[in-house]
CSV table of C-alpha atoms in Angstrom, one decimal:
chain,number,residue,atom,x,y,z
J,1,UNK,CA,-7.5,3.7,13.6
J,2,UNK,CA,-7.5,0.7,11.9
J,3,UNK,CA,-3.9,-0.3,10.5
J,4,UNK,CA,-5.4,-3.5,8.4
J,5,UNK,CA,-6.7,-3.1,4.5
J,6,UNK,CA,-7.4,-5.2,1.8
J,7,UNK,CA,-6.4,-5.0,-1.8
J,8,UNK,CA,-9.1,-2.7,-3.6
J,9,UNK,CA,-11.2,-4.7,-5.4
J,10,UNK,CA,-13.9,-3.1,-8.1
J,11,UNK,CA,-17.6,-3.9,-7.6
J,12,UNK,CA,-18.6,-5.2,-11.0
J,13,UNK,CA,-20.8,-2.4,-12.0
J,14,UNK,CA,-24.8,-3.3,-11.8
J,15,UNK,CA,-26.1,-1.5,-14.8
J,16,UNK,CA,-23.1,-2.8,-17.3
J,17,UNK,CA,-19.7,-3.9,-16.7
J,18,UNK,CA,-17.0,-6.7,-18.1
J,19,UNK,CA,-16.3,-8.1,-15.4
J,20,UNK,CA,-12.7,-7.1,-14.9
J,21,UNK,CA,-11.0,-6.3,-11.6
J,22,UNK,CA,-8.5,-3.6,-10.7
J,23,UNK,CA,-6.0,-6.1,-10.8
J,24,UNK,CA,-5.9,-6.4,-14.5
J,25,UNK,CA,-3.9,-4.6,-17.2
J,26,UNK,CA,-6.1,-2.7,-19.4
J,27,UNK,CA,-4.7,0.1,-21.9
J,28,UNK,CA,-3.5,-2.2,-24.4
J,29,UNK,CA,-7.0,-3.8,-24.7
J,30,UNK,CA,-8.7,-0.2,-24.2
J,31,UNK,CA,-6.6,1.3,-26.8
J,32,UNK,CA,-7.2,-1.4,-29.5
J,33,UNK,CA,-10.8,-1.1,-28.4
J,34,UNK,CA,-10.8,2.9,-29.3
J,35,UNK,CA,-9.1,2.1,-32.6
J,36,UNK,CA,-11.8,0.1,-33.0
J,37,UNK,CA,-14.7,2.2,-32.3
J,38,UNK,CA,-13.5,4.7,-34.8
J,39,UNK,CA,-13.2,2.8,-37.7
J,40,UNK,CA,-16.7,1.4,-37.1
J,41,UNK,CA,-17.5,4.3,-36.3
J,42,UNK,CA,-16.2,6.0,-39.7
J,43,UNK,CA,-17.7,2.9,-41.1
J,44,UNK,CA,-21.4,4.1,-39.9
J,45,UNK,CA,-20.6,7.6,-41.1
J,46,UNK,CA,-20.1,6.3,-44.3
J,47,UNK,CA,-23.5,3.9,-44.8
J,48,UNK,CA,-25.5,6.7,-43.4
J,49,UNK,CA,-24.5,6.6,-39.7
J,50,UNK,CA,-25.1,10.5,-38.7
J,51,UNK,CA,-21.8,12.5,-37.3
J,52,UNK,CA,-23.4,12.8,-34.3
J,53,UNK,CA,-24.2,9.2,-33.4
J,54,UNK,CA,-20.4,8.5,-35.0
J,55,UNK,CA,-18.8,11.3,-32.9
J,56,UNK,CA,-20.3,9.6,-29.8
J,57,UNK,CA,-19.3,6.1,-29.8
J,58,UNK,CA,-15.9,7.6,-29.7
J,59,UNK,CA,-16.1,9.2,-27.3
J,60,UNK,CA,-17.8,6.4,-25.1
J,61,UNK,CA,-14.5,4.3,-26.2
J,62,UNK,CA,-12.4,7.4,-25.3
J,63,UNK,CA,-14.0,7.5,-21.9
J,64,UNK,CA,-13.9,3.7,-21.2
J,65,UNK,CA,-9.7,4.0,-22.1
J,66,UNK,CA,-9.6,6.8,-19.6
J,67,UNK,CA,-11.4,5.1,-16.9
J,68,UNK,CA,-9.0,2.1,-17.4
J,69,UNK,CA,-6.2,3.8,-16.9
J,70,UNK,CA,-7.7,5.3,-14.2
J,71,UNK,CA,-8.2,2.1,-12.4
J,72,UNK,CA,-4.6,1.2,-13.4
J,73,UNK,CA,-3.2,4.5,-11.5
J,74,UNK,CA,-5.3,3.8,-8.9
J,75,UNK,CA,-4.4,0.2,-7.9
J,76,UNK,CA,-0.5,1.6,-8.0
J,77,UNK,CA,-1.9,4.0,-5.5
J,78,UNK,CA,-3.5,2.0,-3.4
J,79,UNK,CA,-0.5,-0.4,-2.8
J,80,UNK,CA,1.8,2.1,-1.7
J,81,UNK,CA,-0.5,4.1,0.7
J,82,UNK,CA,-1.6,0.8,1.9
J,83,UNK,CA,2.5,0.2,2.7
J,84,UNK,CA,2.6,3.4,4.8
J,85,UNK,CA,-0.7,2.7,6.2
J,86,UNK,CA,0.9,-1.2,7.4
J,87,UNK,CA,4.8,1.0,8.6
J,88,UNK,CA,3.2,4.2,9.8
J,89,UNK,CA,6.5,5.6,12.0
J,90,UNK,CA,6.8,8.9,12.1
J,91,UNK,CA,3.4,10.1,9.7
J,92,UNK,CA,0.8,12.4,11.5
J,93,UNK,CA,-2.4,10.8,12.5
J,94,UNK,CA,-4.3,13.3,10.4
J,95,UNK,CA,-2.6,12.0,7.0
J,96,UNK,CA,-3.0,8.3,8.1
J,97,UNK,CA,-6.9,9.0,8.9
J,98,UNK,CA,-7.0,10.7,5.2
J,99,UNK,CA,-5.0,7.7,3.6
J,100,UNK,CA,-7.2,5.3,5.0
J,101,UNK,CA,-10.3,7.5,3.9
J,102,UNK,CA,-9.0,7.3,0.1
J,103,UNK,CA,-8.3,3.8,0.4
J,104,UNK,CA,-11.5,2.9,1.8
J,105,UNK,CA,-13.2,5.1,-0.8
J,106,UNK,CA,-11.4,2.6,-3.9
J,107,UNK,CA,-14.4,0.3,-2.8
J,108,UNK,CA,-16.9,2.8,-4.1
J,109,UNK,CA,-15.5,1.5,-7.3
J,110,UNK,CA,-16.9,-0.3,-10.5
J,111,UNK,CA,-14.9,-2.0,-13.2
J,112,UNK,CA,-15.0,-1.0,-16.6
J,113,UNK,CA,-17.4,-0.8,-18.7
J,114,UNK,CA,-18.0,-2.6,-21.7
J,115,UNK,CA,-17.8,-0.6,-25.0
J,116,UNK,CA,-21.4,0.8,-26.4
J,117,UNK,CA,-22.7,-1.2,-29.1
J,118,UNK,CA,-22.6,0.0,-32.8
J,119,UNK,CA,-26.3,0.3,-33.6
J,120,UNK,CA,-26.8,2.2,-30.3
J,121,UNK,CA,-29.1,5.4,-30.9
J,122,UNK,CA,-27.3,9.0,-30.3
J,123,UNK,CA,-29.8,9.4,-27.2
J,124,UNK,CA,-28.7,5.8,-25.6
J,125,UNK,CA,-25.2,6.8,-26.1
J,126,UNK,CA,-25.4,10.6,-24.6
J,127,UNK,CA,-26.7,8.8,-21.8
J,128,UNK,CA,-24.1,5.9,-20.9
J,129,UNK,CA,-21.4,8.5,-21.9
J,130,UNK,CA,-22.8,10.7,-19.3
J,131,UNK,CA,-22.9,8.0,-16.6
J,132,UNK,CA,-19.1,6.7,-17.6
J,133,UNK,CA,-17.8,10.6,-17.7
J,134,UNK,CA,-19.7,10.5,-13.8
J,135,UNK,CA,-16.9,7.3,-13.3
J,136,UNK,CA,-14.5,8.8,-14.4
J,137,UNK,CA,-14.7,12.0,-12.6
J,138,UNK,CA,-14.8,9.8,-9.2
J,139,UNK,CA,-12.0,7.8,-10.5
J,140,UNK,CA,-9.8,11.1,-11.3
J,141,UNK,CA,-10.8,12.4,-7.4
J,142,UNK,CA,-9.4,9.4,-5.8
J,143,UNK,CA,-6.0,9.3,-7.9
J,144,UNK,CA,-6.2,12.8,-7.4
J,145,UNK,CA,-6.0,12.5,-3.5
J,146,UNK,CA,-3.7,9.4,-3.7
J,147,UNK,CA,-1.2,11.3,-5.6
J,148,UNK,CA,-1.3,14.1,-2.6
J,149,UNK,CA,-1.0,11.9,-0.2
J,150,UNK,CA,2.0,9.9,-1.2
J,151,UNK,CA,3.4,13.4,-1.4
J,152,UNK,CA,2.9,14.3,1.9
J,153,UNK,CA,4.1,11.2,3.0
J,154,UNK,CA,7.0,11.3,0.9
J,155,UNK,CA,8.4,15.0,1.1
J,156,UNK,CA,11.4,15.8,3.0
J,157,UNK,CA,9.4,16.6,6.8
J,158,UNK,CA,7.9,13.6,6.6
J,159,UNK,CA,11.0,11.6,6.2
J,160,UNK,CA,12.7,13.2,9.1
J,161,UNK,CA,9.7,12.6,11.1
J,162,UNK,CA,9.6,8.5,10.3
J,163,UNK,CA,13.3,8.3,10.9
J,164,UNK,CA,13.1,10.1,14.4
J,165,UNK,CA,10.3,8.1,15.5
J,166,UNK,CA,11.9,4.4,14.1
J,167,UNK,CA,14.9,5.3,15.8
J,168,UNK,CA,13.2,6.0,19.3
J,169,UNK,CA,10.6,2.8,18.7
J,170,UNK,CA,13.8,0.8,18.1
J,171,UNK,CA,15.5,1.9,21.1
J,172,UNK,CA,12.4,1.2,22.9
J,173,UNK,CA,12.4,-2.4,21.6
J,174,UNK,CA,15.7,-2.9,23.4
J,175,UNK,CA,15.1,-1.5,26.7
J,176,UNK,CA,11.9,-4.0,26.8
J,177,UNK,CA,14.0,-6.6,25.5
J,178,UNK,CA,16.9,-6.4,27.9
J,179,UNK,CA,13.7,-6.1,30.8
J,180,UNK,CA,12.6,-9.5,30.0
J,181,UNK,CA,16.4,-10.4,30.2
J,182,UNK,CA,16.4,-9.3,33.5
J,183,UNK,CA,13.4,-10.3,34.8
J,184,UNK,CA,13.7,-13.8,33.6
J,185,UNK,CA,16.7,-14.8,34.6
J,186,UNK,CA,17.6,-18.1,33.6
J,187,UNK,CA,20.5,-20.5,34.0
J,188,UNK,CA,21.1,-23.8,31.5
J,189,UNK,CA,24.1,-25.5,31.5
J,190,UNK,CA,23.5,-28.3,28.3
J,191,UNK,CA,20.4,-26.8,26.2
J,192,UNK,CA,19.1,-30.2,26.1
J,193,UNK,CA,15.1,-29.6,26.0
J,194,UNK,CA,13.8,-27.9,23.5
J,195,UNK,CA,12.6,-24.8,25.7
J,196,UNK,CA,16.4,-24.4,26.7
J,197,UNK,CA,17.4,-24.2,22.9
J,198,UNK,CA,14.7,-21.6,22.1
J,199,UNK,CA,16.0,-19.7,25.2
J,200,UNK,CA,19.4,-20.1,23.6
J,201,UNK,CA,18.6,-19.0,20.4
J,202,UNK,CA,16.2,-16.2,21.6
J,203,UNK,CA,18.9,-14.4,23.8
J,204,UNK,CA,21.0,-14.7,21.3
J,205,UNK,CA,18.5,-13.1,19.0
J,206,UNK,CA,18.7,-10.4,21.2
J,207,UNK,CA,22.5,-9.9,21.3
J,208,UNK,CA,22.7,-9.5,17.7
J,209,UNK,CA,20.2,-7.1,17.8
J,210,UNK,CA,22.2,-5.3,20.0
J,211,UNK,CA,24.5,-5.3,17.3
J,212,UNK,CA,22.1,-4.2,14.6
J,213,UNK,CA,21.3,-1.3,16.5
J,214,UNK,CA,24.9,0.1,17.5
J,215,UNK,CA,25.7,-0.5,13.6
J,216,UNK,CA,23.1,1.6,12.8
J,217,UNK,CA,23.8,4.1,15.3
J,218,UNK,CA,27.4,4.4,13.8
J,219,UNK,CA,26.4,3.9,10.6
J,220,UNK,CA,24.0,7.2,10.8
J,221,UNK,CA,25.5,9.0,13.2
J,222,UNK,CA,26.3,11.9,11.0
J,223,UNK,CA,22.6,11.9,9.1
J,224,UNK,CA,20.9,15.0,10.4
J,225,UNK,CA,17.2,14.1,8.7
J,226,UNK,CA,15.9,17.7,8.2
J,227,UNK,CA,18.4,18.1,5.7
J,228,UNK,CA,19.9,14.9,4.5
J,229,UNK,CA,18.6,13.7,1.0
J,230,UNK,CA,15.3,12.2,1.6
J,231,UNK,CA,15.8,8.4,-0.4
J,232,UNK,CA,18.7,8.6,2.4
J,233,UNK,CA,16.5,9.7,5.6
J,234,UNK,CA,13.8,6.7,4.4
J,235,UNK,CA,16.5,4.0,4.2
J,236,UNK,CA,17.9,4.8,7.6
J,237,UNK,CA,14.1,4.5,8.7
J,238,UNK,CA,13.2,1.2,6.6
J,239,UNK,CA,16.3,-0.3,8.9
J,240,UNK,CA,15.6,1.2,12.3
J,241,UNK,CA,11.9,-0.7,11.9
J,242,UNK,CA,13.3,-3.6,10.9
J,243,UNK,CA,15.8,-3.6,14.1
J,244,UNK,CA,12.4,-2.8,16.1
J,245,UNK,CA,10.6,-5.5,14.7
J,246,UNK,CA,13.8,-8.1,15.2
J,247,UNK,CA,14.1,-7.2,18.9
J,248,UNK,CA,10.3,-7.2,19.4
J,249,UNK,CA,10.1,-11.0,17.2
J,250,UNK,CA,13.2,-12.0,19.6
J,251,UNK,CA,11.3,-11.2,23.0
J,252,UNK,CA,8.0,-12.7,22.2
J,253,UNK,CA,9.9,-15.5,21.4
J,254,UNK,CA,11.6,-15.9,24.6
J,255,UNK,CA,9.0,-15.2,26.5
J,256,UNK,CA,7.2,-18.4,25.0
J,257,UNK,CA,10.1,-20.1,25.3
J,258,UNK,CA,11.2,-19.2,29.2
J,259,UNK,CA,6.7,-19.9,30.1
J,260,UNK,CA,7.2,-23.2,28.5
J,261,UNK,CA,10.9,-23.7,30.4
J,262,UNK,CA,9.4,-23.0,33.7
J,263,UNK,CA,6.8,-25.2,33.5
J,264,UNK,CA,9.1,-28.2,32.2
C-alpha cells in the first residue's frame, strides 16, 4: 500500500462551480450569502415572487452553506488521516487500506457551487437543489468515515499498539546501526578529509542515539500502554519514531560517508 498522498484538492465542478478549493475558508462567506438569499428572497415574495420559488432559493443557499462546511470538515480530516497514513506504527493494515480509500475518495470532489440566481424558475431551482443535496450527501459520507477512522486510530488499542511497535522499530534501528559500526570498522586519527568528519559526526550521531533510546526506556519504563492514558501512550510513540528515524538518518549517513572514505 501506498504510504504517499497529496493534499485533497476539489475538481471545480463542470456543470457550475466558483472556483474555490478545499483549502479556502468558507462559512463566513456562505453564511452572509444565506442571509442574503432570504432577504431577496422575502423581497420576491413580496413583488409577486410565489412562496414556492422564495422557499427554494433558500434552501439552495442553505445547502450551498452546508456543503461548505462540509468541505471545511473534510480538509481537517484529510490532514490528520494523511499524518497517520505518512507514521503508520502500530495501526492494522485493514484501517490503513480504509484510510487511504477515504482519502483517495476526497478527489471525487467538487467545489462549491455558486448561489442560484434570483429570477431562477421554481423548476430550475428543484433541480440544482436536487443535484447540490446529491453533494452534499457524498460530502457527509466521506466526513462520516473520516470521523470513524480517526477514532479507530485514536482509541485506547490503537495507541498501545503504535507504542509497542515504535518501540520494537526503534530498537531495530539500533541493532542495524551498531551492525554497520561493526562491519565498517574504521580508524582516523586527525578527521582531516571531509569523509573522516562525516564519519566523526555520524558515529557520534549514533551514540547519542544510544542515549535517546535508554532515556526513553527509563523514562517509560513504568507506562503499561493497555491502560495508561492514551495522549500519554501516543507521546511515548511520537518519541520512539523519532529515535527510529535519528538512528536510521545517522546510518545512511555513515554509510555515505565510510563508501566515500574508502575510496579516498
Amino acid at each position: 500500500m501506498s504510504t504517499t498522498g497529496t493534499r485533497p484538492r476539489a475538481r471545480q465542478d463542470s456543470e457550475q462551480g466558483s472556483g474555490h478549493g478545499l483549502r479556502r475558508s468558507r462559512p463566513a462567506r456562505a453564511a452572509a450569502s444565506l442571509g442574503i438569499a432570504v432577504v431577496l428572497g422575502t423581497s420576491l415574495t413580496a413583488c409577486g415572487q410565489d412562496e414556492d420559488t422564495s422557499a427554494a432559493l433558500a434552501t439552495n443557499a442553505e445547502l450551498v452553506q452546508q456543503y461548505e462546511q462540509l468541505l471545511d470538515t473534510i480538509e481537517q480530516g484529510y490532514t490528520e488521516l494523511d499524518a497517520l497514513r505518512q507514521s503508520p506504527a502500530g495501526l492494522p493494515d485493514d484501517l490503513l487500506d480504509r484510510i487511504s480509500e477515504t482519502l483517495d475518495s476526497t478527489q471525487d470532489l467538487t467545489v462549491a457551487p455558486a448561489l442560484a440566481p434570483v429570477d431562477a424558475s421554481a423548476e430550475a431551482l428543484e433541480e440544482e437543489n436536487s443535484r447540490i443535496q446529491t453533494k452534499v450527501d457524498d460530502a457527509s459520507a466521506v466526513a462520516d468515515e473520516m470521523a470513524d477512522e480517526l477514532g479507530e486510530a485514536r482509541s485506547p488499542e490503537a495507541a498501545a499498539a503504535a507504542y509497542t511497535a515504535a518501540l520494537d522499530d526503534a530498537r531495530a534501528a539500533k541493532d542495524e546501526a551498531h551492525a554497520v559500526l561493526d562491519a565498517d570498522g574504521f580508524t582516523v586519527e586527525h578527521y582531516a578529509t571531509d569523509a573522516e568528519i562525516a564519519l566523526r559526526d555520524a558515529s557520534n550521531g549514533i551514540d547519542q542515539d544510544d542515549r535517546d533510546l535508554a532515556a526513553h526506556e527509563k523514562t517509560y519504563a513504568d507506562l503499561d500502554p493497555a491502560t495508561a492514558d492514551t495522549e500519554d501512550v501516543t507521546a511515548a510513540a511520537t518519541d520512539a519514531q523519532r529515535i527510529a528515524a535519528s538512528y536510521r538518518a545517522h546510518t545512511a549517513a555513515f554509510e555515505a560517508a565510510f563508501a566515500e572514505y574508502e575510496g579516498s
